[in-house]
Short mmCIF file of C-alpha atoms in Angstrom, two decimals:
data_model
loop_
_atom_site.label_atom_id
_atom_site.label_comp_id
_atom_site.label_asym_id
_atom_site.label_seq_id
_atom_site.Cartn_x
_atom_site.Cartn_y
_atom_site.Cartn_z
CA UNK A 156 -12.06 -2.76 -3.43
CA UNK A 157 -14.16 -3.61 -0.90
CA UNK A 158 -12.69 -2.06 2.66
CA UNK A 159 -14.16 -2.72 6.48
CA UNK A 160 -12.83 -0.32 8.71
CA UNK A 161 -12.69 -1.54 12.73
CA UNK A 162 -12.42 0.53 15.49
CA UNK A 163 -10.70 0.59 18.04
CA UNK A 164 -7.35 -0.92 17.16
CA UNK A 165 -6.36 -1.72 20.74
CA UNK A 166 -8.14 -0.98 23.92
CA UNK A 167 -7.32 -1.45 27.58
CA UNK A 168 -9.92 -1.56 30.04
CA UNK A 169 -10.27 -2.45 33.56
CA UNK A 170 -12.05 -5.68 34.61
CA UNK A 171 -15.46 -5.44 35.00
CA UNK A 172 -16.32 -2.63 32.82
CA UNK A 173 -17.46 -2.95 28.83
CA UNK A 174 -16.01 -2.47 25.47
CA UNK A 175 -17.70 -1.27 22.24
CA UNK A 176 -16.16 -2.73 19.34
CA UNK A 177 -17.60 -1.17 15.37
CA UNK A 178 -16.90 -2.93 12.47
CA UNK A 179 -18.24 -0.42 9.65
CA UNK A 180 -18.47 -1.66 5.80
CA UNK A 181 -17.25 1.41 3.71
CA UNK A 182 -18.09 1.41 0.06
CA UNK A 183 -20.12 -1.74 0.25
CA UNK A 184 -23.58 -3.06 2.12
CA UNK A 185 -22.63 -5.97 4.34
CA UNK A 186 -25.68 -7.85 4.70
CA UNK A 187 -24.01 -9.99 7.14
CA UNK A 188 -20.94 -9.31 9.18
CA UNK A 189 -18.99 -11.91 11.06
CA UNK A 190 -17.16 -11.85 14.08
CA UNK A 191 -14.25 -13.75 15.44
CA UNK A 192 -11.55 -14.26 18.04
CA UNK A 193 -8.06 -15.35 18.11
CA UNK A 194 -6.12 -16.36 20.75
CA UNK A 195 -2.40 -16.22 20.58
CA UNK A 196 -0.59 -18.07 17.78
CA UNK A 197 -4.40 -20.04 17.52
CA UNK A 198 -6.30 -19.71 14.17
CA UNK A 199 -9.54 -17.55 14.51
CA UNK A 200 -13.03 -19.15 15.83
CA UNK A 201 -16.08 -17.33 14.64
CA UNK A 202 -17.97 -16.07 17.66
CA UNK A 203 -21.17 -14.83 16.17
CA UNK A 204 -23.16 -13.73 12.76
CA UNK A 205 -24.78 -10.71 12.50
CA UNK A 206 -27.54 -10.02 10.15
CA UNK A 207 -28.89 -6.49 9.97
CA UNK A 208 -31.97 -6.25 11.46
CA UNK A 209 -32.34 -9.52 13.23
CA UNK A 210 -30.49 -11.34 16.39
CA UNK A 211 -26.81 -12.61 16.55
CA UNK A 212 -26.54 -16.40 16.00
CA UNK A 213 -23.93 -17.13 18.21
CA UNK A 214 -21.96 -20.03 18.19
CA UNK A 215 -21.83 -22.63 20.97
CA UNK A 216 -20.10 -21.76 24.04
CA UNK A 217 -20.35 -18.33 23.57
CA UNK A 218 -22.18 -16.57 25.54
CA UNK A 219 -24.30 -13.81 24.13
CA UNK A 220 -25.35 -11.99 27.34
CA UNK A 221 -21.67 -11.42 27.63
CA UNK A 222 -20.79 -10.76 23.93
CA UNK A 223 -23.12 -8.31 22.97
CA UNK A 224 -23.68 -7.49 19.26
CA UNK A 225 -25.97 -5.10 17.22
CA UNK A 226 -26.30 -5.27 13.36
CA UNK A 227 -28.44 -2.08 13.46
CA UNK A 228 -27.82 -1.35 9.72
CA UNK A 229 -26.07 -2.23 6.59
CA UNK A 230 -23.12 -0.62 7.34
CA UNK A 231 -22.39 -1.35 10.74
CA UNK A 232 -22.23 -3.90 13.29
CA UNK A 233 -21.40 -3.55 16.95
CA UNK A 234 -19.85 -5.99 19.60
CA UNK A 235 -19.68 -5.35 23.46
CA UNK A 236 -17.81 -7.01 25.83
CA UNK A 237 -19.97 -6.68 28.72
CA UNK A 238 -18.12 -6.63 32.17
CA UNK A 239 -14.93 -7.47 30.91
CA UNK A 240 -12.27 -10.10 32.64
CA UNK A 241 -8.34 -10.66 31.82
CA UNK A 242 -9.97 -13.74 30.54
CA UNK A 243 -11.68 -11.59 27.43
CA UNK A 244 -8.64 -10.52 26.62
CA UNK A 245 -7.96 -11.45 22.87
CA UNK A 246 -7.72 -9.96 19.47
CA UNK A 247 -11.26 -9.81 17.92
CA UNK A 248 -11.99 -9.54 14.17
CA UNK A 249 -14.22 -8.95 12.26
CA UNK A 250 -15.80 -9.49 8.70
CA UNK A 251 -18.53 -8.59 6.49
CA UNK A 252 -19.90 -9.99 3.40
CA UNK A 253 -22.85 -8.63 0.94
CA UNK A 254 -25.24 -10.23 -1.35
CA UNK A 255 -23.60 -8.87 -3.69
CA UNK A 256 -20.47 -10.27 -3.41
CA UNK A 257 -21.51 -13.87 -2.16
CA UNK A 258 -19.10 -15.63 -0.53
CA UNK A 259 -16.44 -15.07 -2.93
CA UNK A 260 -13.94 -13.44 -0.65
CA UNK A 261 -15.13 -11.96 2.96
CA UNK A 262 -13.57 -8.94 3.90
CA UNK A 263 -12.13 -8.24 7.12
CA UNK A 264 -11.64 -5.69 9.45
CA UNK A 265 -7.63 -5.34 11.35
CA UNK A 266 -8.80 -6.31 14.17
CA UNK A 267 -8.68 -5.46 17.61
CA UNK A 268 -6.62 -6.05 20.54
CA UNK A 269 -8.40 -5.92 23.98
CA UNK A 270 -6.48 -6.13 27.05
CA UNK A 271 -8.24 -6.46 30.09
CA UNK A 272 -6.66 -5.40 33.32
CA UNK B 148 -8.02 -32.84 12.55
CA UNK B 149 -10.18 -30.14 12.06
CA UNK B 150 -11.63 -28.43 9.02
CA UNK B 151 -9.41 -26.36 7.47
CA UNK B 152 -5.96 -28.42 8.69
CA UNK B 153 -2.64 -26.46 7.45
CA UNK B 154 0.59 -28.16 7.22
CA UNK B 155 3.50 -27.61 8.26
CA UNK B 156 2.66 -25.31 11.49
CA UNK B 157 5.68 -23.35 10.82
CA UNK B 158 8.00 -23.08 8.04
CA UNK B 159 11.27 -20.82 7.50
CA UNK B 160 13.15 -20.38 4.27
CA UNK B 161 15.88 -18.23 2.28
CA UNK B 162 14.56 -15.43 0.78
CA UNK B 163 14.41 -16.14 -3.42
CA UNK B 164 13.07 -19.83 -2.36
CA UNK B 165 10.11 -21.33 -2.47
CA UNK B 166 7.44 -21.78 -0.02
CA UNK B 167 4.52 -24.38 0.05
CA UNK B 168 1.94 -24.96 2.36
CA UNK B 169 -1.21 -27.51 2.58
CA UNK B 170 -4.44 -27.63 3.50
CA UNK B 171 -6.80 -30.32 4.16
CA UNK B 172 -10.52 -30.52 5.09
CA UNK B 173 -13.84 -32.85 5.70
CA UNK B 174 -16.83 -31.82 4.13
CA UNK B 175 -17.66 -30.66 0.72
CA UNK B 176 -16.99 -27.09 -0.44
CA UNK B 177 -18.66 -24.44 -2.90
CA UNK B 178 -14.47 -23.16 -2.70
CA UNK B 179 -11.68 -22.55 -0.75
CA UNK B 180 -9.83 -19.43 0.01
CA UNK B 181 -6.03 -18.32 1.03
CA UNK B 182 -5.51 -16.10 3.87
CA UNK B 183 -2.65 -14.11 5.15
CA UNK B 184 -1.97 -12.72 8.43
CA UNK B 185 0.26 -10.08 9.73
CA UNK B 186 1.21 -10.60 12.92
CA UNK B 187 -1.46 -8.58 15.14
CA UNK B 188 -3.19 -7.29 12.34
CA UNK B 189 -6.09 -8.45 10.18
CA UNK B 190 -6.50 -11.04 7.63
CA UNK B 191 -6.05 -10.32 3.67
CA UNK B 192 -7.64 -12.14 1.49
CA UNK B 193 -4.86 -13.84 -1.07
CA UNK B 194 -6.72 -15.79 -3.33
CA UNK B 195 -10.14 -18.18 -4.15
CA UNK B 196 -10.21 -21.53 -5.73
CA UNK B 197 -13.87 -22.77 -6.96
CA UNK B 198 -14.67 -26.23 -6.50
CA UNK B 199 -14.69 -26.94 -10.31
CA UNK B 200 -11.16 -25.94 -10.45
CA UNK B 201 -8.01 -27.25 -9.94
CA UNK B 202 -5.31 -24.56 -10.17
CA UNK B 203 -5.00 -20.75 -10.46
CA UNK B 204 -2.71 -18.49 -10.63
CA UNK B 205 -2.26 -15.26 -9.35
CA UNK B 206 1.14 -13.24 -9.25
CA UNK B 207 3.61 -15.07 -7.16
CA UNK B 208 0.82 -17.51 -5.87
CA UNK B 209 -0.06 -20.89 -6.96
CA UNK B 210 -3.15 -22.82 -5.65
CA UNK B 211 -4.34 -25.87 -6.29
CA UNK B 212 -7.39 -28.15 -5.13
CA UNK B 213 -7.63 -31.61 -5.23
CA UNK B 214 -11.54 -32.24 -4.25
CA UNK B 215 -10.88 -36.14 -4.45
CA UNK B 216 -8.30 -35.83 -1.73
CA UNK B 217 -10.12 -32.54 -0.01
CA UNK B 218 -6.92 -31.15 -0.39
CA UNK B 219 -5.54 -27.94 -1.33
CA UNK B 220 -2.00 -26.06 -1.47
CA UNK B 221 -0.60 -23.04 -1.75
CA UNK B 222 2.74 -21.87 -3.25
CA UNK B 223 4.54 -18.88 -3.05
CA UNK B 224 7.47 -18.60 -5.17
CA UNK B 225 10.76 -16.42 -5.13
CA UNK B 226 9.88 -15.63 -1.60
CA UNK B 227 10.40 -12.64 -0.23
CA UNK B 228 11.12 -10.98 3.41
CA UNK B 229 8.05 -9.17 3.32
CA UNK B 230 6.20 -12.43 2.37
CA UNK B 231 6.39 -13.59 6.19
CA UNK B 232 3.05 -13.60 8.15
CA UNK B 233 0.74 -16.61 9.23
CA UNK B 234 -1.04 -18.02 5.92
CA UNK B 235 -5.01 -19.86 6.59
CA UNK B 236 -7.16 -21.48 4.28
CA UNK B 237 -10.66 -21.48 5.04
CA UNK B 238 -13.28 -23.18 3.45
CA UNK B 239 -16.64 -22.24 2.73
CA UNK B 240 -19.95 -24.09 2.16
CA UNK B 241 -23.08 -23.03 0.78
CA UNK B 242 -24.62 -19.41 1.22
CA UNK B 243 -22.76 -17.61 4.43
CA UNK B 244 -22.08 -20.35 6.38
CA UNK B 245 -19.20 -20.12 8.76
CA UNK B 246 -16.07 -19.71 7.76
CA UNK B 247 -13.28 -22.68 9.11
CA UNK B 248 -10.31 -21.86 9.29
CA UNK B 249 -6.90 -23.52 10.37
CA UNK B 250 -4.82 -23.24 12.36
CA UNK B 251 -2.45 -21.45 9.78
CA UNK B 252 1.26 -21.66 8.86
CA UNK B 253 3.52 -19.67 10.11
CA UNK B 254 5.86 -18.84 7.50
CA UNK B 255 9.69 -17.03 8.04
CA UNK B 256 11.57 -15.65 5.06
CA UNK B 257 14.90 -15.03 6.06
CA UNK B 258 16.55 -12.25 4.43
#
């Protein structure tokens, strides 16, 4: 089956600084990867979609000078959290889908939980 | 209410019972899919419903859509302890639009 790996699982960093996130597709190409955040007992809210080789759409209210993200190929998309504040921290997900596959089932990534202190 | 509406918010049963939750949504779908959730990890992907159908089956799962009422439910039966986790529908549109999701249920299976 189709398997997106994320990286890192948690992370701690102190305010101010940034924070790679990867979401890699591994047996599949994800033509377009997702990502999302979740606050605490709240349902996920899609941030941004990545498509390789072009720009982030981002949704509204997000700001994309501050949420960083790089679909550089099929495999892999990237999100930074640029200067980072307690308020960033959240558990981010991500998800990928191919043309392949459609829409028939996105799959996601575990996640990762940034703490910012 | 918002695309994607679960209900109940939280539910708790015996373990060997069964467990249903709803969902309910706006706008016209292509299909509708079940999530679950561990809590702090990742989302799995349960099952899919197409538009055109109206139930389906898969293991312990039941889903059904009712596109007259935008409505859909799932139910797990003979629940078990390792059954509890948050549970989202999310509906999808289209090509890859968005995905909506809800705001989940939160189900307990007491041992």
């Amino acid at each position: 089956g189709a398997v997106v790996s994320q990286h890192p699982s948690r992370v701690i960093c102190k305010s101010g600084t940034s924070v790679k996130i990867e979401c890699r597709s591994l047996d599949f190409q994800a033509t377009t990867m997702f990502w999302y955040r979740q606050f605490p007992k709240q349902s996920l809210m899609l941030m941004a979609t990545s498509n390789e080789g072009s720009k982030a759409t981002y949704e509204q209210g997000v700001e994309k000078d501050k949420f960083l993200i790089n679909h550089a190929s099929l495999t892999l998309s990237t999100l930074t959290v640029t200067s980072a504040h307690p308020e960033d921290s959240s558990f981010y997900i991500c998800s990928a889908a191919s043309a392949d596959r459609g829409n028939y089932g996105y799959t996601f990534g575990s996640g990762t939980r940034l703490t910012v202190v | 209410s918002q695309q994607g509406e679960e209900d109940p918010q939280a539910l708790s049963i015996q373990e060997g019972e069964n467990a249903t939750m709803n969902c309910s949504y706006k706008t016209s779908i292509n299909n509708l899919q079940w999530y679950r959730q561990n809590s702090g990890r990742g989302l799995v992907h349960l099952i899919l419903i197409r538009s055109n159908e109206r139930e389906k089956h898969s293991g312990r799962l039941r889903v059904t859509l009712d596109t007259s009422k935008k409505s859909s439910s799932l139910l797990i039966t003979a629940s078990r302890a390792a059954d509890t986790a948050s549970y989202f529908c999310a509906t999808f549109s289209g090509g890859y639009q968005k995905v909506t999701f809800g705001i989940g249920t939160k189900l307990q299976v007491i041992p």
